[in-house]
Each structure stands twice: as C-alpha cells, then as structure tokens.
XYZ file of C-alpha atoms in Angstrom:
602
model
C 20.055 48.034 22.400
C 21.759 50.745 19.906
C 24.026 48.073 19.076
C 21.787 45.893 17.876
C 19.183 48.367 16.354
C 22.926 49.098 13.769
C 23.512 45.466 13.653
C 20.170 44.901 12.437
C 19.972 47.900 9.994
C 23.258 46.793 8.441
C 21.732 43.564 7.019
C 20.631 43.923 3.818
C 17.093 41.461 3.818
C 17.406 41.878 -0.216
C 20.559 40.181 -0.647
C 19.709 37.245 2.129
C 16.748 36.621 0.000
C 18.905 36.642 -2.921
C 21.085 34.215 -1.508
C 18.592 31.786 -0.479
C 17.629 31.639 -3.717
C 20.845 30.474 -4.874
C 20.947 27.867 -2.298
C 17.378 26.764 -3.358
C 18.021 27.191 -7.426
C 21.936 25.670 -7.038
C 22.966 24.117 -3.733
C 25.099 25.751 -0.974
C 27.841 24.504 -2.737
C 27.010 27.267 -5.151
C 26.238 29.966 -2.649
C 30.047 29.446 -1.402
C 32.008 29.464 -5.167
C 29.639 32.493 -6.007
C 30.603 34.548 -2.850
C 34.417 33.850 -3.374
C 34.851 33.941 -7.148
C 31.852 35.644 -8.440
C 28.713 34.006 -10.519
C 31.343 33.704 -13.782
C 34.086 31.812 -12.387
C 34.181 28.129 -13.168
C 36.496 26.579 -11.210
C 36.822 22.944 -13.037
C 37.198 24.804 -16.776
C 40.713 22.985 -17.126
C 39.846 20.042 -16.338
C 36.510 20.282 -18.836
C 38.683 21.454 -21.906
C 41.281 18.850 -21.335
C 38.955 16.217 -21.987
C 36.607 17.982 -24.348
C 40.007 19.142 -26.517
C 41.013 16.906 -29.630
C 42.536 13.841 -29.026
C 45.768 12.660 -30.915
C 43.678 10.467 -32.850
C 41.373 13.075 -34.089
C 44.052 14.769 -34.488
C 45.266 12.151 -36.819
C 42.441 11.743 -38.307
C 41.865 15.643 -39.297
C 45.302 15.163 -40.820
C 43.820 12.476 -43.093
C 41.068 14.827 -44.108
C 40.441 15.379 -47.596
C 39.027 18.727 -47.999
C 37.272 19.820 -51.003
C 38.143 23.277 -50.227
C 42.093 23.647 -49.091
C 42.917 27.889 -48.741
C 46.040 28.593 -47.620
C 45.780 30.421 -44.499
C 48.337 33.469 -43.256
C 49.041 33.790 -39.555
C 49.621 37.194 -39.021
C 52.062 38.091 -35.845
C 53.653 40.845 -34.684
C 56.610 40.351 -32.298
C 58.508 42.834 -29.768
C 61.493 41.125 -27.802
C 58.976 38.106 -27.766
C 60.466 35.770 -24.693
C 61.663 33.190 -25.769
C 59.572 29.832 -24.398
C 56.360 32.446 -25.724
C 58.223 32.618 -29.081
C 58.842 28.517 -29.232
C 55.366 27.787 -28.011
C 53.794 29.920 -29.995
C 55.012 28.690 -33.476
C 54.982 25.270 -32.170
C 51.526 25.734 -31.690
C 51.572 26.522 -34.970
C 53.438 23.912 -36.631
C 51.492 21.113 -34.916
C 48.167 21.706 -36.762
C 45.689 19.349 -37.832
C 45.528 21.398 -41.200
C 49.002 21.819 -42.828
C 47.873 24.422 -45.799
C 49.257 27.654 -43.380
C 51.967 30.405 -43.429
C 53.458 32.135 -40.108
C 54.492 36.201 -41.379
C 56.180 37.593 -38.480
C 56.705 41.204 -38.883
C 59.124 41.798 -35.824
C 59.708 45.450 -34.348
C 61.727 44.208 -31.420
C 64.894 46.195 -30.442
C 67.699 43.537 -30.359
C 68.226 40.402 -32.297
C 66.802 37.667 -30.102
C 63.214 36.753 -32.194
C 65.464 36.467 -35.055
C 68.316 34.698 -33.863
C 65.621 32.169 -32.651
C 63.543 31.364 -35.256
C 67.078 31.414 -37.676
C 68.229 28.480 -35.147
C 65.576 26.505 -34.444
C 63.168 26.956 -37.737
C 65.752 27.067 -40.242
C 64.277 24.371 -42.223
C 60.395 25.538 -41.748
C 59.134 26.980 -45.290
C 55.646 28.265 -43.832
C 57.488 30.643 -41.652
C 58.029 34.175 -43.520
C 60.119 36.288 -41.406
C 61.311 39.971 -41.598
C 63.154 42.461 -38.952
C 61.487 45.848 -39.406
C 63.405 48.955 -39.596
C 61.863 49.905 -37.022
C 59.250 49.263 -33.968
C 55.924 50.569 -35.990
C 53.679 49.897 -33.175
C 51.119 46.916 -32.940
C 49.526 48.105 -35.759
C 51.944 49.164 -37.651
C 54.012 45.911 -37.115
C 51.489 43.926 -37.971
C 50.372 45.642 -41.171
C 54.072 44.992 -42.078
C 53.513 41.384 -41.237
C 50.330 41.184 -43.227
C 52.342 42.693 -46.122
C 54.181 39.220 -46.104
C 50.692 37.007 -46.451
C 49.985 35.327 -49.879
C 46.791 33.250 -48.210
C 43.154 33.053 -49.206
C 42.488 33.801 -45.271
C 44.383 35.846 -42.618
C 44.021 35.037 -38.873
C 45.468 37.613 -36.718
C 47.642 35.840 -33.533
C 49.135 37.813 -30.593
C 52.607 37.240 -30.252
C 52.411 35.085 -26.978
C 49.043 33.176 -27.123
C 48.713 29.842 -28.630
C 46.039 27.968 -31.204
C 44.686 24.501 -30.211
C 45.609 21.948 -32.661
C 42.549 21.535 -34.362
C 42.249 24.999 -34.719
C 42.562 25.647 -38.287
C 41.225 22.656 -39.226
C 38.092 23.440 -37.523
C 38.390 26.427 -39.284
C 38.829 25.363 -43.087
C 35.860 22.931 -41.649
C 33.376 25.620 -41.072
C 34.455 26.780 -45.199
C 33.243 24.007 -46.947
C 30.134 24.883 -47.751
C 29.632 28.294 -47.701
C 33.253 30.965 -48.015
C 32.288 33.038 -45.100
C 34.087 36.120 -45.332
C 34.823 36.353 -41.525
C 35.040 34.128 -39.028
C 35.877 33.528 -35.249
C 36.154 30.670 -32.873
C 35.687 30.792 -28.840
C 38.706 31.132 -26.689
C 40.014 30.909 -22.934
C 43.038 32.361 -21.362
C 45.867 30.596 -19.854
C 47.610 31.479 -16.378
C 50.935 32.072 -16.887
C 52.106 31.221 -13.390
C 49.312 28.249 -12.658
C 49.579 26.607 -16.502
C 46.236 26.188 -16.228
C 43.417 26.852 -18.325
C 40.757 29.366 -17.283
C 37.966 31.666 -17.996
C 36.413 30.493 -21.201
C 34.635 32.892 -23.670
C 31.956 30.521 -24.996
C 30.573 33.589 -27.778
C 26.758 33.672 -29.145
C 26.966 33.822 -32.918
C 27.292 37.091 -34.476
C 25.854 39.955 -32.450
C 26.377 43.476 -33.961
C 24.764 44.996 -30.643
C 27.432 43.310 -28.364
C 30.141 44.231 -30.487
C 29.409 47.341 -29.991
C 29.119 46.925 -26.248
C 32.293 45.014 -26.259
C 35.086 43.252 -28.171
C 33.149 40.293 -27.987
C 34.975 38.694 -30.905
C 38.352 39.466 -30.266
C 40.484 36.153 -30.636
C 40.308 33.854 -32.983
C 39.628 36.141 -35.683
C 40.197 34.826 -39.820
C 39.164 37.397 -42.844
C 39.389 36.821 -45.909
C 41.738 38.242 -48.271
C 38.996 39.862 -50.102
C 37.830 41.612 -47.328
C 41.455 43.212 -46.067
C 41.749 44.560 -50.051
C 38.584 46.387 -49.226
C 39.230 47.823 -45.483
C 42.990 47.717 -45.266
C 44.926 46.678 -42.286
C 45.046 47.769 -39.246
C 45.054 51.775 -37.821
C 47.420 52.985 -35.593
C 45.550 55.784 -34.379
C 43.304 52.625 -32.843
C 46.158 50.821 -30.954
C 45.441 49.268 -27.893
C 41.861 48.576 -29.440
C 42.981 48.594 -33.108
C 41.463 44.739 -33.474
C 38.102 45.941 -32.825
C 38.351 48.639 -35.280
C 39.667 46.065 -37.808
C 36.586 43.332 -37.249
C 34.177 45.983 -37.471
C 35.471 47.256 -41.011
C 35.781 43.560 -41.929
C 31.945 42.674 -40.668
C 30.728 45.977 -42.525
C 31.147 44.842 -45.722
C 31.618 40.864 -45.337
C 28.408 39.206 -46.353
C 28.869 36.068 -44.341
C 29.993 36.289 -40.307
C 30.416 32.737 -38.932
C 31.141 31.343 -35.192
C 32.965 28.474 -34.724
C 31.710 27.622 -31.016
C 34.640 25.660 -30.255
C 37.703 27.294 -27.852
C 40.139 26.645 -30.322
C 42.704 29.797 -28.849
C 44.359 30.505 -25.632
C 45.178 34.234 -24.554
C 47.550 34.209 -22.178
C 47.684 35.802 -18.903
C 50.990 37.100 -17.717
C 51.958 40.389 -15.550
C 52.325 42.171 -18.542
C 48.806 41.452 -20.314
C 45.711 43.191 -20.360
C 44.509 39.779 -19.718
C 45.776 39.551 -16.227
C 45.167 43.491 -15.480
C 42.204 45.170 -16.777
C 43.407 48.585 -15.458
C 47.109 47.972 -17.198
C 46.354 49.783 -20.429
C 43.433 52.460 -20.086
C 44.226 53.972 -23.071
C 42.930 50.412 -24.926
C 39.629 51.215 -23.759
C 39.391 54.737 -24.505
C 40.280 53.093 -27.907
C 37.700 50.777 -28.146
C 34.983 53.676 -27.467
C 36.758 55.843 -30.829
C 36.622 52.450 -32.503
C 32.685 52.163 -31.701
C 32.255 55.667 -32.658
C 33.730 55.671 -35.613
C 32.072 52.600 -36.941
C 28.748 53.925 -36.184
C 30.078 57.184 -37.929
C 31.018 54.942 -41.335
C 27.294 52.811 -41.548
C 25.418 56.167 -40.827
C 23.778 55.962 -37.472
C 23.650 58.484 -34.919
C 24.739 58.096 -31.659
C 26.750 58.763 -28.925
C 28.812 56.380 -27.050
C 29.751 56.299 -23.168
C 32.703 53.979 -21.114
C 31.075 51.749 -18.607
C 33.262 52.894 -15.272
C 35.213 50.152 -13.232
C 35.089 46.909 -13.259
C 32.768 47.298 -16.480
C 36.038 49.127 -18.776
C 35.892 47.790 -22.559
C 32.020 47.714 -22.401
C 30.055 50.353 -23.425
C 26.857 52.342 -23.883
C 25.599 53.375 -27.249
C 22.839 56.129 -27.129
C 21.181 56.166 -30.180
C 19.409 59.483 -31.569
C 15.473 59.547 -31.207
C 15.222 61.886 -34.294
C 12.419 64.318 -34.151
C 11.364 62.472 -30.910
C 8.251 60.278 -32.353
C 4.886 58.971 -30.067
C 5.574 55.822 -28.200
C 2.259 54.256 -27.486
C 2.381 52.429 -24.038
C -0.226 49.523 -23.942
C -1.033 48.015 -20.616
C -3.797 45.295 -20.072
C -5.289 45.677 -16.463
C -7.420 43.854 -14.214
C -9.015 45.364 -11.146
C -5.560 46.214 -8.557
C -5.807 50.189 -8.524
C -2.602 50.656 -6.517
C -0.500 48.042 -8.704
C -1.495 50.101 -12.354
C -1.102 53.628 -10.388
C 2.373 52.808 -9.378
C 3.240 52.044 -12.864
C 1.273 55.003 -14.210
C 2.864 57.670 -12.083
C 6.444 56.351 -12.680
C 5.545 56.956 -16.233
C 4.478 60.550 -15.567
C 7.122 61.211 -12.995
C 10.372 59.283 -13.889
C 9.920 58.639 -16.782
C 11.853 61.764 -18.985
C 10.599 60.856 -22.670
C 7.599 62.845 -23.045
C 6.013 62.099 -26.495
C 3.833 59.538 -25.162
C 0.517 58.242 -24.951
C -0.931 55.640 -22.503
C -3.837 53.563 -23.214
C -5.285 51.123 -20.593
C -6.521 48.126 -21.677
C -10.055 46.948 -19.191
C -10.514 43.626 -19.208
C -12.940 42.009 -16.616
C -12.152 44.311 -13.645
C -14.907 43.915 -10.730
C -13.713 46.798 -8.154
C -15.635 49.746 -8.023
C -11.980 51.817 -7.201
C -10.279 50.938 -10.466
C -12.986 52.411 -12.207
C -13.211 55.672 -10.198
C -9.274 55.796 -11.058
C -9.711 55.456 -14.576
C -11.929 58.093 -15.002
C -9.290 60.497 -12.765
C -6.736 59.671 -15.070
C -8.460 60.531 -18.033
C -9.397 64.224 -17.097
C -6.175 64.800 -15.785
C -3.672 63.627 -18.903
C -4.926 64.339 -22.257
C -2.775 61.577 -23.216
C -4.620 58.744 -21.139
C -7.375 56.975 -22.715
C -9.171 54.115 -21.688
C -10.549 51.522 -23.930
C -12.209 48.315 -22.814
C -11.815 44.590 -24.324
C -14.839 42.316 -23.871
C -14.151 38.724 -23.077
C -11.356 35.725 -20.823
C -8.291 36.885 -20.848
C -6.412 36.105 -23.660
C -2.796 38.229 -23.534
C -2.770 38.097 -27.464
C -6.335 38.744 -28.270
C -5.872 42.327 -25.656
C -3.466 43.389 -27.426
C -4.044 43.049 -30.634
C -7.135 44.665 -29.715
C -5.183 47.590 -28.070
C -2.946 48.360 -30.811
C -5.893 49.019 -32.987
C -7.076 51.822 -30.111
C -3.354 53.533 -30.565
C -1.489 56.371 -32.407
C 2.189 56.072 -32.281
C 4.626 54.896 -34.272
C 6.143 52.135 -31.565
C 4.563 50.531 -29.240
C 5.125 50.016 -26.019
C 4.151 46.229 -24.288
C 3.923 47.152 -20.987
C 2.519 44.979 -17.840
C 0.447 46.466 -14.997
C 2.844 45.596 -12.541
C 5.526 47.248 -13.955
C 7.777 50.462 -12.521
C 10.027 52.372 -14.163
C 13.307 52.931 -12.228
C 16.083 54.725 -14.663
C 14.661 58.179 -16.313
C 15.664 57.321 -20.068
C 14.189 54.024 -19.979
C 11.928 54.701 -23.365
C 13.869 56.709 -24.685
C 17.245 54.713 -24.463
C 14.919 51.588 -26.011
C 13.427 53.838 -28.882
C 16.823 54.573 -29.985
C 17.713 51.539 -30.483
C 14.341 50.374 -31.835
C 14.120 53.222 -34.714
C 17.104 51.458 -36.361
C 16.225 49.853 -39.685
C 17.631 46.510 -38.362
C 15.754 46.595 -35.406
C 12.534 44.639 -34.759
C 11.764 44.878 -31.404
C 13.754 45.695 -28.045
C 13.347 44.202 -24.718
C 14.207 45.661 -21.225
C 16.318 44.839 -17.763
C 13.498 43.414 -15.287
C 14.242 43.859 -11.659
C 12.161 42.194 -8.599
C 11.512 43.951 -5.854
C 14.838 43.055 -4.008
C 17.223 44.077 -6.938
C 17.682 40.703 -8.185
C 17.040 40.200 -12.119
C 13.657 38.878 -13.555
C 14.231 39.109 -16.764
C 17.559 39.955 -18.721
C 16.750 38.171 -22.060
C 14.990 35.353 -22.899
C 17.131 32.251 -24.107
C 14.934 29.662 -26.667
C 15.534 25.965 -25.927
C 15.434 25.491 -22.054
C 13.660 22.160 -21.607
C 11.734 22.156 -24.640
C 10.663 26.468 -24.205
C 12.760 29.016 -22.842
C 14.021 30.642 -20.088
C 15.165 34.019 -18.915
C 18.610 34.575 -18.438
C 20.397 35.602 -15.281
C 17.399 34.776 -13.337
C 18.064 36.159 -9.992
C 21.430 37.799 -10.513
C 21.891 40.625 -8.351
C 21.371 44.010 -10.452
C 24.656 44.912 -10.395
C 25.821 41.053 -11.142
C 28.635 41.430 -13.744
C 27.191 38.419 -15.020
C 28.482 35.848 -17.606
C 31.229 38.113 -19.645
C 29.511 41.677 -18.311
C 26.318 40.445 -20.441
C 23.819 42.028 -17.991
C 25.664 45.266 -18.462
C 25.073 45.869 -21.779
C 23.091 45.605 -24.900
C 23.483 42.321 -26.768
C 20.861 40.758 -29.379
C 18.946 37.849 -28.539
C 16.414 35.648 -29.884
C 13.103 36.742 -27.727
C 12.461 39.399 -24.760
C 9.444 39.468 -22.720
C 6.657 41.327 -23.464
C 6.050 42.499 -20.044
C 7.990 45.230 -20.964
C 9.084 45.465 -24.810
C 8.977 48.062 -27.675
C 8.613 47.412 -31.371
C 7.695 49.287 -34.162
C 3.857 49.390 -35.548
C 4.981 48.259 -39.246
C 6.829 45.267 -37.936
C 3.562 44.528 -35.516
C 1.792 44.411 -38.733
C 4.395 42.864 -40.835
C 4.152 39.813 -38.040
C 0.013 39.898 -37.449
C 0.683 40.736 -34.231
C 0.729 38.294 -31.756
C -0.732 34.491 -31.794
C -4.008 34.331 -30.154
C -3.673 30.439 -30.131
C -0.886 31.661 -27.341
C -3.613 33.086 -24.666
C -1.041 33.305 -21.830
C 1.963 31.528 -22.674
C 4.516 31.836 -25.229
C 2.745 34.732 -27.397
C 5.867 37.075 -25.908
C 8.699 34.182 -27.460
C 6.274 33.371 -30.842
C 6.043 37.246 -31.525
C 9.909 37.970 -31.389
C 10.871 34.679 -32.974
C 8.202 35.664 -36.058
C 10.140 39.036 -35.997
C 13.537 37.362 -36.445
C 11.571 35.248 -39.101
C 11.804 38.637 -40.972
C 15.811 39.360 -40.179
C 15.068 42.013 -37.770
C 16.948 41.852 -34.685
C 15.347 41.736 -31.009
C 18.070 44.125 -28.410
C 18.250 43.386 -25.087
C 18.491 46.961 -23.502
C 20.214 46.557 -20.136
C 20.097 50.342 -19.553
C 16.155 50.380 -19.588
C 15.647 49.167 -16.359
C 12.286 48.580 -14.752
C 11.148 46.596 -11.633
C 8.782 43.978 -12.491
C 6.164 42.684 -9.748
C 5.687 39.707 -11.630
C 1.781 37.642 -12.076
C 0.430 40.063 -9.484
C -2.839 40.072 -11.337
C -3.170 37.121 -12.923
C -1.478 34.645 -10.860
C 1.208 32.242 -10.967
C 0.676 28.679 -13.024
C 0.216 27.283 -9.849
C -2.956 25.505 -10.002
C -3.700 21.703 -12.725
C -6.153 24.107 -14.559
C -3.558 26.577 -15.168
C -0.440 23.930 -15.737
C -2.628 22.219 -18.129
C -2.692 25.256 -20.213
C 0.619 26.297 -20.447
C 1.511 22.329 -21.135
C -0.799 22.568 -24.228
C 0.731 26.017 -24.766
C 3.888 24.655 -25.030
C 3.162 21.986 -27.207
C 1.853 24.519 -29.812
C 4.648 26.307 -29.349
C 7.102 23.623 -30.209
C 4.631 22.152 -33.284
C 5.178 25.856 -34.530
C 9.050 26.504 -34.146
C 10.961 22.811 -34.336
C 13.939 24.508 -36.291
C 15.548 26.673 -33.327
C 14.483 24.181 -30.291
C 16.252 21.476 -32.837
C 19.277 23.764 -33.825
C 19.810 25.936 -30.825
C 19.378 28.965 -29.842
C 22.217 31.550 -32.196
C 22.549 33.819 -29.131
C 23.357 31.220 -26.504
C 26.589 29.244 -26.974
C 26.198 25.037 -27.498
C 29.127 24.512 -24.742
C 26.575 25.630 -22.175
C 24.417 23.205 -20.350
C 21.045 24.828 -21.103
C 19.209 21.550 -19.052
C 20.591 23.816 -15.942
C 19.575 26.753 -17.235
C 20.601 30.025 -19.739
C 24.642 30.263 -19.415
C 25.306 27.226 -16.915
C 28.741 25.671 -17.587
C 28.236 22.044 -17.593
C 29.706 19.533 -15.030
C-alpha cells in the first residue's frame, strides 16, 4: 500500500493535463516529437528549406536582374588555420551568388601558411577576393577589424570563417535596398550539422526588436551595415570577444535610422565540435560577454539598469532590470463581479507577495448580487488606506469599466488587472514598471500561468485566423520555448489586458480603450492604437502571474455570446486591415500562423 501511496504521489496531475492538451491541440504524434526533442525541434526543417531555397532558375534569373541600386558589398572574414573543405566552401559560397557586385577581405591570423597557400592556388584568378596574412593572430576582433580595413564597399556583411551564404543571399539583400538605404540589415539563418550535412534548427527572427536584443543576440548572422554607419561606431572591440558581434549591432542600430529584416534563411552557421553552435557550454566567457555588451549599450543610450545571466540551459539570454526612479504610484484597476474568494486571492497576493509598495488598488463594482462581496469591500477599505471602491452603473462593457476606473485613479501607470488574477514572483510590478517608465515604452504585458503551470498568455500574436492569438498557449512554464522566447522580454504587437501596465499619458494619448469593443478585442485595439503612436508594447516574462481565466464572466460558450465576439471581430478587422493584411512585425512570415503563433509549417 506504501508503494503505491509513492507511486501515486510521484505523478505530477499538472503535467498529464498538460500533455493531454497537446494530444488534443496537436495529435499524439506531437506529444511523442515534443517529449524526445523538445517543443522547438522540427524534425523535417531540411527537407522544408530544400524546396523552399532558390532554384537554379531563379537563380538565373536574379543574375539577369537589373537593379537600380547596385552597392558593392564587402564580406568581411576572419580566418585562423581555417580547414580546408570550410575554407573552399565557404568562398565558393561566395563566388556563386546571384548578385556579382561583392568583395571577400580575409584578414587571416592563422599560424602557418595553409589559408594562404589555398586561396593563392585555387583563387588565383578571383579579383573580388582581397587577401592579407596578419603579422600576427589579433584575436576575432582584432582580425577582423584588419579585414574590414581591406573593404572599399557601400555595405559590409560580417561572415564567420566556416559558415556559408545561400545563393540568393546578397541578392535578396541588395533587393530589400531598393527603395529605402536601410542602414542595417539582417536576414534569418539555420545551422548546418557538420557530421549529418543536414540542415537544422532555423532562426525564423521577428523584425527588429530592441527588447530581445537585449535579451539575446537575436540578430546575430546575417548581419550587413553600411559603410556610413562603421565610420561612426568603428569596428569591432576586443575587450567584447566571444560576444564582440553583439556589441557591434548594437552600436550600429544606435545610430542607424533604418533596421530592416529580411525574413528569408539566407545563412548557414555551422555546427562542428568546435562551435558554440554545437556546445552551448564550450565558450562561457562569450556569454559573460554578451551581458558587458548589454550593459554597456544601455550605459551609451542613457538608461539605467542592471543586467543578470539567465543560468543553464537559458546562457546568452538575459534579464534587464530597469531602475523605477523615485519609485512612482502604480494604480491597479480591477473590474469585479460578485466571487469574494476569486478578488481576495488576488487582493492579498498584492498585499503579501507582491514587494512594490507605492500602490493603490481601486475595485471596480459592476452588477455584483452577493451580499459577501459587499461585506468584503467594506473590510478592505478600513483596513488599507490605499483601497477604494468605486462603482460603475450599467452591462458589462470591459472598455466602458475602465475607462470609467481610470478617471477614479491617482498614479502615474496603470495597472489592468483581472479579478482572477494571482501574483506569483515578488517583483512582478516592479520588474514591469521598469520597463514601462522608458520613453519608448507604451505599455507592457505579463507571463500568464494556469493553474497547472502551463502558459495562458505569453504575448499576443495579430493575424491568427483573421484576430489573434496568444503565443505558447499551454507551454509548460519552464518551456524553453521557440528560441528561449518565453524566457525573456521581447516586444510584440499586443498583450492582454488581463494583466498589463501602461502609462496614464499614453492612456490618454490613445482615448483609452474602444467601447465599441465591450468584451472582445478592446485588449488587441488598445495596444495596436499604442503602436499607432511608435511606442513599443514589452512582453515581460519575469512578471509572472497565474491567471484563472473567464471565472466571472464566462467562457464564449453560448450563440448569444459567439455572436458577439463574431461581430466583435468584424469591427475589429474593419478597424485594423493594414497588419491582418501585412503581418504581424513580431511574428516571422515562414511560420504557419493558420496552426497557430510560431508553428513551423508542414
């Protein structure tokens, strides 16, 4: 009987919920690839680029091109007793581009002859290579600044010594430069297995994102600057090697005035023994690197903060903790209806877990019948000084209540908070007000748990079957996730407002939210009219919150109520064709958003 009273407390109910989930959201099949390669491994990747890839007659056909616009672009490299089939493939790579307007400068610190011998014997007769044998071995940085010493181009793209470019690559990039001369830009990329020769692990990027680059190298490879821009910065700084690219793309992005993605994977990083690609715990010092880099960045643009190394298996992301200077009032709004013991939970993790102090809570009645709710309102209110009570009149119209409550507050930010709502890590509020008191900042949304640790909301991504959709819907809370995205902060185009800070100017700025939107959509409408502005919406994974979601009001599970959010939606759509048309800039086009927020297609 003790046996099986261990047996029993052993299995985790949670994560058997979880996993029926997947089965009923994705198949079994899905269950089985999740639990043996994790929820971002995608097992048929090779066989999807090789026939999504340029063909040889597009190829051909990009070599007809006529562009308007023809800069010569410099291919950085550094090389360091480069082996020899990387050496070949790489500059072949190289010399079978679409787009023929290139140079190759290869600054080359190795310690014997062999790079040069090679290229000598076998490139001879190839004018767009620019070689020269350093003194010395410089270092990656100081190797390549050597190399970049050699470039005469309009752009510089920066290419690892044993990786390779896609054909089209440069071609795709001169593409994007027709119309507007972006001062940086960067393309997707995968990596390729040294030992399998296949293709694998594809970065499909969200356009620029200033919050993930901070949380991560996000951008990494393929990255071209312009010429311009390295005048202005310099190269590359030694005292940053092993992370000294993502030092150099945030001095480039800092004072370019144009950062484009090319959402194509137009570069392979290969994965050999010797790569960080292949062993993330090969080079620590790289991501103690990357942490100075984000520091110092933050140092140069004038923003307070300080930054923290996610621990294994999250190294090269990381935590930025902005300063709450002089610690300013966050108003907390949360409509309730009736449901005493759903609102007190969420009140008393506000006064007990909650660490950031300078706040005020105001309650929003609306239509409550129980006689309890009441009686606790009125207990609250003579106990915290800071607890008010205000009453709207009226149906329930989300908007309408709190629009209404925002008029009955004090602070500076506000707060959107739902009844059914629980905070779970201390510096919730205070980790989002950081990050919301930022000039650039419009509003900031918050990690949603359900009650058996699997995500609610993570995000919101715009598009999904005419709407949106949260992403990594029930992920586990620990799930690394598509690229360690539910790890970190990273910018999106809406968060939900069942738990979401913005500042009172911008509230104003926008008129608050839609009251056309009475339960639907108002959330999505109010961050999209706030990126209307040029203010960003953060998705703070370190605020973390559990989220009893539609305990009051219900799910849309009745005609009445799917009527609604039908016509809801339609409004919704009449009001914001441009993104739904274009795409979502957060949420990469190579994704299959029919299936859902960062589902590679078939």
């Amino acid at each position: 009987m003790d046996k099986v009273k261990r047996i029993l407390k052993s299995v985790n109910i949670y994560k058997i919920k979880g996993a029926l989930r997947i089965i009923k959201h994705d198949g079994f099949k899905a269950l089985i690839h999740r639990l043996r390669y994790g929820s971002g491994y995608w097992m048929g990747y090779d066989a999807w680029f090789k026939k999504h890839c340029a063909s040889d007659v597009q190829l051909q056909e990009q070599r007809n091109k006529q562009f308007s616009y023809c800069p010569l672009i410099s291919i950085v490299v550094a090389t360091y007793n480069t082996k020899e089939q990387y050496l070949q493939e790489m500059i072949d790579s190289l010399i079978h581009q679409s787009y023929s307007n290139w140079q190759l400068c290869i600054g080359d610190g190795s310690t014997n002859n062999s790079v040069e011998t090679y290229i000598k014997e076998h490139y001879a007769n190839e004018s767009r290579i620019i070689y020269k044998k350093l003194e010395e071995n410089y270092g990656i940085s100081g190797n390549t600044n050597r190399a970049l010493e050699l470039a005469t181009g309009d752009y510089v793209g920066f290419f690892d010594h044993d990786d390779l470019l896609t054909s089209d690559c440069l071609y795709e990039i001169v593409k994007s430069l027709q119309k507007v001369h972006h001062e940086c830009i960067y393309t997707d990329e995968d990596k390729l297995n040294d030992s399998t020769h296949y293709f694998e692990d594809p970065h499909f990027k969200p356009d620029f994102s200033i919050d993930l680059l901070r949380s991560q190298n996000y951008i990494s490879h393929f990255f071209v600057v312009s010429m311009d821009i390295i005048k202005k910065v310099g190269g590359l700084r030694s005292e940053f090697d092993g992370s000294q690219d993502h030092d150099f793309i945030f001095r480039c992005v800092e004072k370019a005035n144009s950062v484009y993605h090319v959402p194509k994977v137009l570069y392979h990083w290969r994965m050999h023994p010797l790569s960080t690609a292949m062993d993330p715990e090969s080079k620590m010092y790289c991501y103690e690197a990357g942490k100075r880099a984000v520091e110092s960045h933050l140092e140069r643009v004038g923003i307070k903060a300080q930054v923290e190394m996610l621990p294994k298996p999250f190294y090269g992301m990381y935590h930025v903790i902005y300063d709450t200077l002089n610690d300013p009032k966050v108003s907390i709004l949360i409509p309730n209806m009736n449901n005493k013991a759903l609102l007190k939970n969420c009140v008393d993790s506000l006064l007990e877990v909650n660490t950031y102090k300078n706040i005020e809570i105001v309650i929003v009645e609306n239509n409550s019948t129980e006689k309890d709710i009441f009686e606790y309102y009125e207990e609250l209110q003579k106990q915290h000084s800071n607890i008010k009570v205000v009453t709207y009149k009226g149906e329930f119209n989300y908007s309408k209540i709190n629009n209404f409550g925002v008029t009955q507050t004090s602070g500076d930010y506000i707060l959107f908070l739902n009844n059914d709502t629980k905070v779970i890590e201390p510096n919730s509020i205070r980790d989002m007000l950081g990050i919301c008191m930022r000039e650039d900042v419009g509003a900031v949304g918050a990690k949603l748990l359900y009650k058996d640790n699997t995500i609610q909301h993570d995000g919101v991504i715009v598009g999904y079957k005419g709407y949106a959709m949260h992403a990594f819907l029930f992920l586990g809370k620990d799930d690394f996730g598509y690229m360690g995205r539910p790890k970190v902060s990273w910018n999106v185009s809406a968060a939900t407002a069942a738990c979401l800070m913005s500042k009172r100017s911008i509230f104003n700025a926008v008129g608050g939210f839609d009251e056309q939107f009475k339960v639907a959509c108002n959330d999505v409408d109010f961050c999209l009219k706030i990126r209307a502005l040029n203010k960003l919406i953060v998705e703070d994974n370190f605020s973390i919150w559990y989220h009893y979601e539609s305990k009051t009001r219900g799910l849309e599970d009745t005609p009445e109520k799917k009527e609604r959010f039908n016509q809801e939606i339609a409004k919704f759509q009449k009001k914001w064709p441009d993104i739904l048309e274009s795409g979502d800039p957060f949420h990469n086009p190579n994704f299959d958003l029919n299936k859902g927020p960062f589902r590679y297609p078939d």
